[in-house]
Amino acid sequence: MNYKDGTACKSPPVVLIKDTSGMTWNGDKDDISLYGTPKEEMIPGLSEAKVPSFMRSQIEALFQPSDNKLAMKLFGSKKALMNERLRQKESGLLIIHPCSTFRFYWDLCMLLLLVANLIVLPVAISFFNDDLSTRWIAFNCLSDTIFLLDIAVNFRTGIMNPDLPEQVILDPKLIARTYMRSWFFLDLISSIPLDYIFLIFNQDFGENFQILHAGRALRILRFAKMLSLLRLLRLSRLVRYVSQWEEVYMHSLATFSDKRGFIGFLTRIPGAKKFLNMANVFMKIFNLICMMLLIGHWSGCLQFLVPMLQGFPANSWVAINELQESEWFEQYSWSLFKAMSHMLCIGYGRFPPQSLTDMWLTLLSMISGATCYALFLGHTTNLIQSLDSSRRQYREKLKQVEEYMAYRKLPRDLRVRIGDYFEHRYQGKFFNEDTILDELSERLREDVINYNCRALVASVPFFANADTDFVNSIVTRLKYEVFQPGDIIIKEGTIGNKMFFIQEGIVDIVMINGDVATSLSDGSYFGEICLLTNARRVASVRAETYCNLFSLSVEHFNAVLDMYPLMRRTMESIAAERLNKIGKNPSIVCPERDLQCDLRAVSELLTLSAQSPSEDSESEISIFRSRQLQEIGLKRPKSESCFSRFTNNGTELNVLRVDPSLQRSETFFQSVAAGLAAAHEASHTTHQ
Ligand code: CMP
């Protein structure tokens, strides 16, 4: 085996390596089977048999990309993740991968510290006037140190390449250059304790010129306060971290890509997906509310800070409210109330502004409040609308249709029918199904269509007994259509360009004289004769109830039946029988000789039957007049039982009840033969 540099190496020792996910794998075996990673690349340096110390390997594992959601989203597969681990190892010591466990917990801690800072800092700056208590200094020192450490960590953390997100920048020099060019200065300014540095310098200076500069100490302290406001620039980090978390973790919550753990468990509970989807939206709204409250909090602090820096002039709102000497919490409460009143455009607080500064402050908080409010409303409306977009689309569509009907001044009954049609066809939700299916891969599209048509396939005997490939090729070409009661689906004498399968509903086959020859229902099909013969429609077909049909165009019909000639024969035989029943010449679909031969074959099979049930199937045709049936509350007619299945207990062989001339396909013959065999066997067992 050769390494990239060409040095030959002996077979490496077997080393068990534990990755960050806790997965143990064998450096010598299984690597290809598990991840497909070439052995040469597995563990650089293994040939020297250097086994890293326990501590070192633990630290390295901590810095490596773990198989968390962010990593899986970026790299897509475990194999790619393993390659990324190798790349990270090669990039040098103490390089932290952005998808590592360490970075995850570090970001989490930083997030908490940031929130604490952004809430506590403005209060401390504004209300704890010249108070430099030890607790405050300790808090500031600790957080400043951690934020400085964060900068150091950022210098060692890989950066997502904006052009190639899956290609993380891991080269230390490149990381440093990219970080320096982006957030470094903002992070630095917001982390260096400029206020303390300034105070320390001024302490020496102030001591020397104490007499000359009486009263200057206060100004210095105020300036230090202004400098400490720079810490609020840490907001940029908060926004960065929150958006990264939101993108990765809330996205995976919404798409349920992680099927393990609690989320995985939740997704298996009925209705839980909808709940999680809503939780995702409400989390986003909650984020917005938190952001608004934070800005309100800052604005409140600012309301107090400015008069405080001015030394509370008599016409400032603090002096008017006599709050100069009050408790900090009272001062804060009034400030927040004032800021919120401006921001929500409710009023000016207790009193309108009296001084110019107050007026400008009010103006500022009004503008920021109104902007936030508008953004909040827009975002929230968007989020809530996205909760049920299909229902919203349906309502919009219906509104448009209503406007169209009014514009065209359509008669009332037509409007009612159109409304009913919409309700029945879309059932309150509107999807552009074709576009959705077009965007799927071919395999997925087929699976979805097959799933959608499962009820049809199960109910159409023609499909139930057919080859699965044949069924697949038909169902993927079907188009869903809905007809209302009374609709003429097919008109006799016209040229047809499609046939229909009935998923649900009843249709009447109407002759030229207006007589109903038969009724067909769930699982039947019609309109095929015209496609088989290339002639005109032999009868009219009228919807008796709401009919959910699937249509198949003539091109697709021919394309599929050309591939399955046996199915064409089956269809032809049924078509011949149908023509026979309505008194038309069956030979237009197939030659007389074929028909005779098939009829003979079926008759022979039937005479073989030992116990043919005596009660004959009454022709389903004449007995079904749907309207009458509905009136007297009888069940809807069953579809033609051309391919009825039989039970093998020998007592009920539905297939034998069928008019013998109906069938002649090979499928049918096989079915009959099998049925008869089963019947014979059953009858022998009973006799014995
Ligand atoms: P087609 O001629 O294309 O259009 C009218 C359809 O009515 C016809 O195809 C058959 O599918 C159907 N049809 C005609 N007669 C019968 C019958 N006796 N039983 C069931 N369906 C029929």
XYZ file of C-alpha atoms in Angstrom, residues 41-679:
639
model
C -6.715 7.840 3.759
C -8.114 6.430 6.906
C -5.558 7.397 9.489
C -2.544 9.292 8.281
C 0.471 8.340 10.261
C -0.831 4.972 11.319
C 2.117 3.314 9.697
C 4.325 4.779 12.355
C 2.019 3.058 14.806
C 1.635 6.276 16.776
C -1.365 5.813 18.961
C -2.433 9.207 20.320
C -2.629 9.589 24.064
C -6.079 9.299 25.624
C -6.357 13.001 26.477
C -5.186 14.077 23.077
C -7.565 11.791 21.257
C -10.434 13.034 23.434
C -9.617 16.651 22.630
C -9.244 15.857 18.956
C -12.592 14.094 18.952
C -14.136 17.141 20.608
C -12.897 19.379 17.805
C -13.905 17.044 14.991
C -17.211 17.340 13.142
C -19.714 15.146 14.932
C -22.666 13.638 13.120
C -25.009 16.352 14.368
C -27.717 17.961 12.250
C -25.531 20.771 10.972
C -22.852 18.299 9.816
C -25.328 15.956 8.162
C -26.969 18.890 6.437
C -23.617 20.101 5.135
C -22.009 16.824 4.163
C -25.038 14.700 3.424
C -23.588 11.282 4.235
C -21.539 9.491 6.843
C -18.852 8.816 4.283
C -18.477 12.486 3.449
C -18.397 13.194 7.164
C -15.546 10.726 7.659
C -13.622 12.394 4.865
C -14.220 15.741 6.515
C -12.808 14.375 9.776
C -9.685 13.302 7.959
C -9.384 16.710 6.346
C -9.800 18.382 9.713
C -7.062 16.172 11.201
C -4.720 17.051 8.408
C -5.358 20.782 8.753
C -3.342 21.021 11.954
C -3.462 20.885 15.692
C -6.295 22.595 17.573
C -8.317 23.510 14.557
C -11.948 23.425 15.599
C -14.497 22.293 13.087
C -17.676 24.477 13.029
C -19.745 21.282 13.310
C -17.829 19.914 16.286
C -19.294 19.120 19.667
C -16.991 21.665 21.263
C -18.195 24.454 19.000
C -21.804 23.469 19.661
C -21.458 23.825 23.429
C -19.242 26.866 23.107
C -21.884 28.621 20.982
C -24.538 27.618 23.478
C -22.577 29.164 26.375
C -21.830 32.274 24.316
C -25.504 32.596 23.489
C -26.463 32.564 27.170
C -23.697 34.977 28.093
C -24.652 37.293 25.252
C -28.266 37.413 26.343
C -27.208 38.110 29.928
C -24.826 40.833 28.747
C -27.308 42.519 26.469
C -29.890 42.672 29.240
C -27.698 43.515 32.216
C -25.246 45.945 30.573
C -27.712 48.722 29.637
C -29.293 48.571 33.104
C -25.937 48.750 34.833
C -24.711 51.594 32.607
C -27.869 53.675 32.938
C -29.091 53.111 36.481
C -26.042 52.251 38.553
C -24.656 55.692 38.155
C -21.091 55.927 39.349
C -21.205 52.635 41.107
C -18.169 50.505 40.371
C -19.009 47.709 42.813
C -16.808 44.634 42.965
C -19.642 42.427 41.763
C -20.121 44.587 38.698
C -16.415 44.719 37.975
C -16.142 40.922 38.425
C -19.053 40.334 36.041
C -17.554 42.687 33.485
C -14.088 41.184 33.777
C -15.384 37.641 33.464
C -17.567 38.341 30.460
C -14.880 40.451 28.763
C -12.393 37.621 29.238
C -14.794 35.078 27.780
C -15.564 37.319 24.816
C -11.831 37.784 24.200
C -11.453 34.012 24.410
C -14.256 33.741 21.884
C -12.149 35.787 19.476
C -9.259 33.375 20.014
C -11.606 30.424 19.458
C -12.904 32.083 16.302
C -9.343 32.272 14.983
C -9.095 28.496 15.325
C -12.599 27.630 14.106
C -13.158 26.616 10.503
C -15.317 28.995 8.477
C -18.126 28.055 6.130
C -17.146 28.995 2.636
C -19.851 31.383 1.388
C -19.400 30.156 -2.204
C -19.140 26.463 -1.340
C -21.006 25.894 1.929
C -20.024 22.209 2.050
C -16.337 23.160 1.771
C -15.390 24.454 5.228
C -12.239 26.597 5.348
C -9.853 24.752 7.697
C -6.497 26.284 6.800
C -5.441 28.397 9.857
C -4.019 31.213 7.728
C -7.094 31.392 5.577
C -9.334 31.291 8.651
C -7.441 34.202 10.192
C -7.564 36.214 6.985
C -11.279 35.613 6.477
C -12.127 36.386 10.097
C -10.017 39.569 10.112
C -11.839 40.749 7.022
C -15.280 40.049 8.416
C -16.322 40.266 12.090
C -13.001 40.521 13.872
C -12.933 44.297 14.520
C -16.511 44.455 15.697
C -15.878 41.499 17.998
C -12.665 43.089 19.270
C -14.152 46.509 19.987
C -17.073 44.940 21.802
C -14.772 42.726 23.896
C -11.875 44.995 24.939
C -12.698 46.635 28.286
C -12.006 50.106 26.883
C -13.812 51.807 29.777
C -11.557 50.223 32.382
C -8.402 50.906 30.380
C -9.490 54.520 30.051
C -10.226 54.766 33.781
C -6.868 53.196 34.745
C -4.965 55.666 32.557
C -6.940 58.593 33.886
C -6.447 57.581 37.488
C -2.680 58.320 37.268
C -3.237 61.372 35.174
C -6.035 62.646 37.415
C -3.997 62.251 40.599
C -1.246 64.514 39.243
C -3.628 67.263 38.181
C -6.251 66.878 40.837
C -6.457 70.541 41.787
C -6.446 71.794 38.222
C -9.160 69.450 37.172
C -11.757 69.459 39.890
C -15.074 68.000 38.655
C -13.319 66.370 35.775
C -13.522 62.919 37.413
C -17.259 62.873 36.843
C -16.846 63.653 33.176
C -14.225 60.919 32.865
C -16.537 58.460 34.476
C -19.304 59.427 32.094
C -17.010 59.043 29.145
C -16.041 55.611 30.429
C -19.733 54.803 30.533
C -20.122 55.825 26.922
C -17.204 53.592 26.063
C -18.763 50.675 27.873
C -21.740 51.075 25.556
C -19.481 49.602 22.894
C -20.059 46.264 24.569
C -23.562 46.392 23.171
C -22.036 45.766 19.762
C -22.046 42.153 20.937
C -25.556 42.148 19.557
C -23.978 41.341 16.187
C -22.704 38.072 17.668
C -26.129 37.289 19.086
C -27.755 37.802 15.694
C -25.106 35.613 14.030
C -25.430 32.749 16.506
C -29.210 32.878 16.667
C -29.612 32.846 12.890
C -27.199 29.909 12.584
C -29.085 27.960 15.217
C -32.425 28.864 13.774
C -31.387 27.777 10.294
C -29.971 24.437 11.318
C -31.987 23.315 14.284
C -35.381 24.812 13.568
C -35.129 23.665 9.960
C -34.484 20.093 10.989
C -37.367 20.380 13.443
C -39.650 21.494 10.655
C -38.535 18.904 8.124
C -38.158 16.155 10.728
C -34.931 15.088 9.071
C -33.766 13.699 12.388
C -35.844 10.664 13.080
C -34.047 9.766 16.271
C -34.527 10.944 19.815
C -37.429 12.926 21.130
C -38.303 14.572 17.810
C -38.270 11.163 16.123
C -40.580 9.856 18.808
C -42.882 12.862 18.449
C -43.156 12.480 14.673
C -44.637 9.035 15.147
C -47.536 10.389 17.209
C -50.554 11.233 15.026
C -50.921 14.993 14.623
C -47.510 15.624 16.141
C -46.019 16.775 12.825
C -48.557 19.550 12.608
C -47.827 20.427 16.209
C -44.065 20.558 15.539
C -44.631 22.667 12.471
C -46.680 25.077 14.555
C -44.083 24.985 17.332
C -41.485 25.988 14.751
C -43.584 28.965 13.649
C -44.314 29.999 17.226
C -40.610 29.775 18.077
C -39.904 32.219 15.262
C -42.649 34.545 16.511
C -41.250 34.185 20.027
C -37.800 35.179 18.713
C -39.304 38.275 17.136
C -41.108 39.205 20.346
C -37.866 38.741 22.313
C -36.027 40.972 19.841
C -38.725 43.634 20.173
C -38.639 43.445 23.952
C -34.846 43.750 23.888
C -35.057 46.880 21.757
C -37.747 48.233 24.114
C -35.475 47.492 27.057
C -32.572 49.308 25.410
C -34.760 52.232 24.505
C -35.991 52.412 28.120
C -32.427 52.478 29.409
C -31.513 55.151 26.868
C -34.441 57.294 28.046
C -32.787 57.442 31.438
C -29.139 57.439 30.395
C -29.299 60.670 28.377
C -30.821 62.874 31.128
C -28.453 61.183 33.586
C -25.427 62.114 31.466
C -26.811 65.671 31.276
C -27.046 65.753 35.084
C -30.863 65.612 35.191
C -31.812 69.151 33.984
C -34.983 70.547 35.591
C -37.074 70.171 32.431
C -35.991 66.578 31.775
C -38.663 63.919 32.235
C -36.710 62.361 35.151
C -36.735 65.654 37.060
C -40.392 66.327 36.219
C -41.281 62.885 37.611
C -38.920 63.429 40.552
C -37.115 60.183 39.987
C -33.518 61.381 40.454
C -33.118 59.853 43.876
C -35.492 56.925 43.504
C -34.676 53.230 43.630
C -33.131 51.912 40.404
C -36.074 49.586 39.827
C -38.579 52.449 40.036
C -36.470 54.488 37.640
C -36.214 51.520 35.287
C -39.957 50.789 35.401
C -40.897 54.364 34.483
C -38.274 54.454 31.738
C -39.524 51.212 30.253
C -43.115 52.403 30.438
C -42.171 55.636 28.681
C -40.211 53.815 25.962
C -42.938 51.250 25.371
C -45.593 53.973 25.167
C -43.601 55.633 22.395
C -42.723 52.444 20.625
C -46.238 51.075 20.523
C -47.512 54.557 19.564
C -49.744 54.619 22.650
C -48.634 57.972 24.111
C -45.737 59.789 25.745
C -45.758 58.055 29.097
C -46.780 60.200 32.067
C -45.951 63.594 30.521
C -45.173 64.733 27.000
C -41.544 65.757 26.378
C -40.626 69.202 27.709
C -37.015 69.560 26.682
C -35.455 69.346 23.252
C -33.381 66.305 24.251
C -36.474 64.522 25.527
C -38.300 65.353 22.356
C -35.509 63.867 20.212
C -35.349 60.799 22.404
C -39.091 60.357 22.054
C -38.805 60.759 18.316
C -36.067 58.138 18.160
C -37.982 55.572 20.153
C -41.135 56.292 18.133
C -39.332 55.654 14.865
C -37.596 52.504 16.102
C -40.827 51.272 17.684
C -42.910 51.843 14.569
C -40.284 50.106 12.411
C -40.103 47.139 14.772
C -43.864 46.964 14.978
C -44.238 46.961 11.200
C -41.544 44.298 10.824
C -43.101 42.244 13.564
C -46.569 42.403 12.035
C -45.247 41.551 8.568
C -43.188 38.623 9.801
C -45.904 37.259 12.043
C -48.524 37.475 9.310
C -46.171 35.687 6.937
C -45.399 32.985 9.450
C -49.035 32.412 10.352
C -50.018 32.328 6.703
C -47.308 29.782 5.961
C -48.896 27.499 8.568
C -51.675 26.442 6.212
C -50.675 27.685 2.799
C -52.781 25.167 0.855
C -55.962 26.283 2.629
C -55.068 29.913 2.020
C -54.416 29.194 -1.650
C -57.783 27.474 -1.887
C -59.540 30.483 -0.378
C -57.707 32.814 -2.743
C -58.599 30.634 -5.716
C -62.239 30.521 -4.664
C -62.293 34.295 -4.232
C -60.923 34.719 -7.739
C -63.498 32.319 -9.141
C -66.278 34.213 -7.368
C -65.008 37.481 -8.792
C -64.801 35.893 -12.232
C -68.371 34.606 -11.999
C -69.587 38.048 -10.984
C -67.559 39.659 -13.769
C -69.038 37.292 -16.359
C -72.474 37.618 -14.772
C -72.974 33.862 -14.701
C -76.468 32.592 -13.813
C -77.103 31.646 -10.215
C -77.445 27.878 -10.676
C -74.196 27.753 -12.668
C -72.441 29.635 -9.886
C -73.768 27.149 -7.359
C -72.537 24.255 -9.482
C -69.110 25.825 -9.870
C -68.932 26.385 -6.103
C -69.957 22.774 -5.454
C -67.429 21.536 -7.956
C -64.633 23.427 -6.246
C -65.641 22.161 -2.863
C -65.801 18.559 -4.040
C -62.701 18.689 -6.226
C -60.305 20.443 -3.861
C -61.922 19.867 -0.460
C -60.668 23.080 1.059
C -57.012 22.689 0.058
C -55.412 23.743 -3.176
C -52.184 22.156 -4.425
C -50.519 22.512 -7.745
C -50.075 18.767 -7.851
C -48.450 18.596 -11.265
C -45.760 21.092 -10.295
C -45.143 19.321 -6.996
C -44.835 15.931 -8.683
C -42.657 17.356 -11.460
C -40.205 18.574 -8.859
C -39.763 15.064 -7.435
C -37.363 12.438 -8.697
C -38.850 9.866 -11.074
C -38.753 7.126 -8.463
C -40.428 9.287 -5.827
C -43.030 10.496 -8.318
C -43.951 6.915 -9.190
C -44.174 5.959 -5.541
C -46.404 8.927 -4.733
C -48.695 8.265 -7.701
C -48.920 4.584 -6.855
C -49.775 5.466 -3.307
C -52.403 7.990 -4.398
C -53.978 5.434 -6.731
C -53.874 2.537 -4.262
C -57.630 2.705 -3.680
C -58.292 2.687 -7.403
C -55.930 -0.207 -8.052
C -57.500 -2.174 -5.239
C -61.023 -1.523 -6.466
C -60.508 -2.045 -10.217
C -60.520 -5.828 -10.781
C -58.842 -5.216 -14.131
C -55.808 -3.914 -12.192
C -56.037 -6.191 -9.222
C -55.270 -9.247 -11.370
C -52.859 -7.602 -13.763
C -49.091 -7.480 -13.892
C -47.681 -4.833 -11.521
C -45.596 -3.260 -14.283
C -48.698 -2.855 -16.376
C -50.554 -1.263 -13.453
C -47.583 1.010 -12.800
C -47.395 2.185 -16.363
C -51.113 2.935 -16.382
C -51.426 4.707 -13.027
C -48.485 6.995 -13.666
C -50.329 8.307 -16.716
C -53.719 8.831 -15.136
C -55.299 12.206 -14.618
C -57.738 12.889 -11.802
C -61.104 14.349 -12.840
C -64.312 15.072 -10.991
C -67.812 15.121 -12.510
C -71.024 16.298 -10.948
C -74.374 14.488 -11.009
C -76.004 14.895 -14.425
C -72.758 15.694 -16.266
C -72.488 13.990 -19.663
C -69.019 12.507 -19.452
C -69.144 10.877 -22.886
C -71.491 11.761 -25.737
C -72.562 9.050 -28.138
C -71.292 9.507 -31.689
C -68.386 11.746 -30.783
C -64.750 10.915 -31.328
C -63.136 9.910 -28.069
C -59.681 10.732 -26.897
C -59.668 9.173 -23.435
C -61.104 6.431 -21.287
C -62.015 6.555 -17.596
C -61.585 4.447 -14.475
C -64.130 5.010 -11.715
C -62.580 5.518 -8.323
C -65.823 6.523 -6.711
C -69.313 7.238 -8.023
C -71.970 5.850 -10.342
C -72.353 6.428 -14.077
C -75.169 5.397 -16.413
C -74.543 4.018 -19.894
C -77.253 5.746 -21.881
C -78.428 4.519 -25.278
C -79.443 6.753 -28.143
C -83.132 6.332 -27.272
C -82.470 7.526 -23.724
C -82.647 4.095 -22.101
C -80.104 3.306 -19.465
C -78.344 0.132 -20.591
C -76.411 -0.333 -17.395
C -74.796 1.458 -14.504
C -71.179 1.237 -13.575
C -69.634 2.124 -10.245
C -66.407 2.029 -8.203
C -63.746 -0.060 -9.883
C -65.272 -0.124 -13.380
C -63.997 1.573 -16.455
C -65.603 2.944 -19.598
C -64.802 4.794 -22.813
C -62.359 2.130 -23.957
C -64.327 0.857 -27.001
C -63.764 4.008 -28.959
C -60.023 3.858 -28.279
C -59.835 0.193 -29.253
C -61.815 0.593 -32.454
C -60.831 4.089 -33.509
C -64.533 4.574 -34.216
C -67.092 6.838 -32.561
C -68.481 6.486 -29.043
C -71.089 3.703 -28.958
C -73.115 5.145 -26.072
C -73.359 8.167 -23.834
C -72.106 8.065 -20.267
C -73.787 10.227 -17.641
C -72.694 10.826 -14.055
C -75.392 9.807 -11.619
C -73.618 10.926 -8.479
C -70.425 12.876 -7.862
C -67.806 10.840 -9.723
C -64.124 10.774 -8.933
C -62.568 9.409 -12.091
C -59.097 8.880 -13.477
C -58.763 9.442 -17.190
C -56.222 7.903 -19.570
C -55.536 9.651 -22.855
C -55.599 7.757 -26.151
C -51.842 8.229 -26.676
C -51.027 6.762 -23.282
C -53.661 4.050 -23.760
C -52.057 2.907 -26.998
C -48.522 3.274 -25.702
C -49.237 1.022 -22.718
C -51.381 -1.558 -24.520
C -48.772 -1.881 -27.264
C -46.402 -3.071 -24.575
C -48.990 -5.431 -23.065
C -50.888 -7.111 -25.958
C -52.468 -9.588 -23.560
C -54.191 -6.789 -21.700
C -55.437 -5.384 -24.989
C -57.004 -8.782 -25.740
C -58.619 -8.770 -22.318
C -60.049 -5.362 -22.884
C -61.220 -6.299 -26.361
C -63.100 -9.292 -25.040
C -64.876 -7.212 -22.430
C -65.601 -4.562 -25.036
C -67.076 -7.231 -27.325
C -69.329 -8.402 -24.532
C -70.416 -4.881 -23.789
C -71.230 -4.269 -27.425
C -73.166 -7.496 -27.481
C -75.259 -6.353 -24.566
C -76.247 -3.117 -26.154
C -77.059 -4.866 -29.416
C -74.053 -3.696 -31.393
C -71.762 -5.809 -33.468
C -68.953 -7.131 -31.250
C -66.741 -7.930 -34.205
C -65.752 -4.284 -34.456
C -63.314 -4.875 -31.619
C -62.194 -8.406 -32.563
C -62.877 -10.982 -35.277
C -65.888 -13.259 -34.807
C -63.707 -16.367 -35.028
C -61.619 -15.304 -32.026
C -64.703 -14.593 -30.029
C -66.310 -17.930 -30.856
C -63.145 -19.745 -29.949
C -62.889 -17.966 -26.635
C -66.516 -18.547 -25.842
C -66.058 -22.245 -26.485
C -63.044 -22.364 -24.198
C -64.887 -20.702 -21.374
C -67.931 -22.936 -21.826
C -65.717 -25.992 -21.615
C -64.171 -24.750 -18.440
C -67.578 -24.065 -17.009
C -68.934 -27.514 -17.767
C -65.952 -28.884 -15.889
C -67.171 -27.198 -12.788
C -68.757 -29.671 -10.422
C -70.805 -27.214 -8.463
C -71.630 -24.210 -10.377
C -73.802 -22.000 -8.208
C -77.299 -22.152 -9.515
C -78.336 -18.653 -8.755
C -77.183 -16.726 -11.736
C -75.970 -13.243 -11.670
C -78.794 -11.193 -12.744
C -77.482 -8.783 -15.242
C -76.287 -5.924 -13.153
C -77.185 -3.612 -15.908
C -80.900 -3.375 -15.977
C -81.447 -3.396 -12.258
C -79.502 -0.280 -11.572
C -81.251 2.904 -12.075
C -79.310 4.929 -9.650
C -81.853 7.559 -9.041
C -84.464 5.004 -8.189
C -81.943 3.166 -6.048
C -81.082 6.255 -4.181
C -84.729 7.031 -3.696
C -85.495 3.664 -2.177
C -82.234 3.672 -0.252
C -80.620 0.632 -1.832
C -76.888 0.146 -2.042
C -75.043 1.457 -5.075
C -74.479 -1.020 -7.904
C -71.303 -3.028 -7.858
C -68.944 -2.715 -10.737
C -68.862 -5.337 -13.417
C -67.349 -8.400 -11.913
C -65.326 -9.249 -14.968
C -62.373 -10.110 -12.786
C -64.077 -10.972 -9.585
C -61.873 -12.893 -7.265
C -62.987 -16.164 -5.855
C -62.560 -17.625 -2.464
C -60.943 -20.987 -2.299
C -63.400 -22.587 0.058
C -65.215 -23.865 -2.957
C -68.582 -22.676 -1.835
C -68.530 -19.240 -3.272
C -66.892 -18.878 -6.613
C -67.965 -15.505 -7.774
C -66.064 -15.943 -10.954
C -68.420 -18.691 -12.018
C -71.419 -16.473 -11.666
C -70.234 -14.261 -14.396
C -71.838 -14.523 -17.730
C -69.509 -16.966 -19.518
C -69.207 -14.833 -22.577
C -67.732 -11.994 -20.571
C -64.242 -13.358 -20.227
C -61.661 -14.655 -22.540
C -58.354 -13.236 -21.466
C -55.615 -15.580 -20.418
C -55.649 -14.093 -16.971
C -59.263 -15.008 -16.806
C -58.687 -18.546 -18.008
C -55.982 -19.036 -15.468
C -58.214 -17.636 -12.764
C -61.101 -19.872 -13.774
C -58.905 -22.935 -13.944
C -57.436 -22.211 -10.544
C -60.901 -21.542 -9.153
C -62.273 -24.743 -10.541
C -59.390 -26.731 -9.167
C -59.978 -25.196 -5.770
C -63.704 -25.935 -6.040
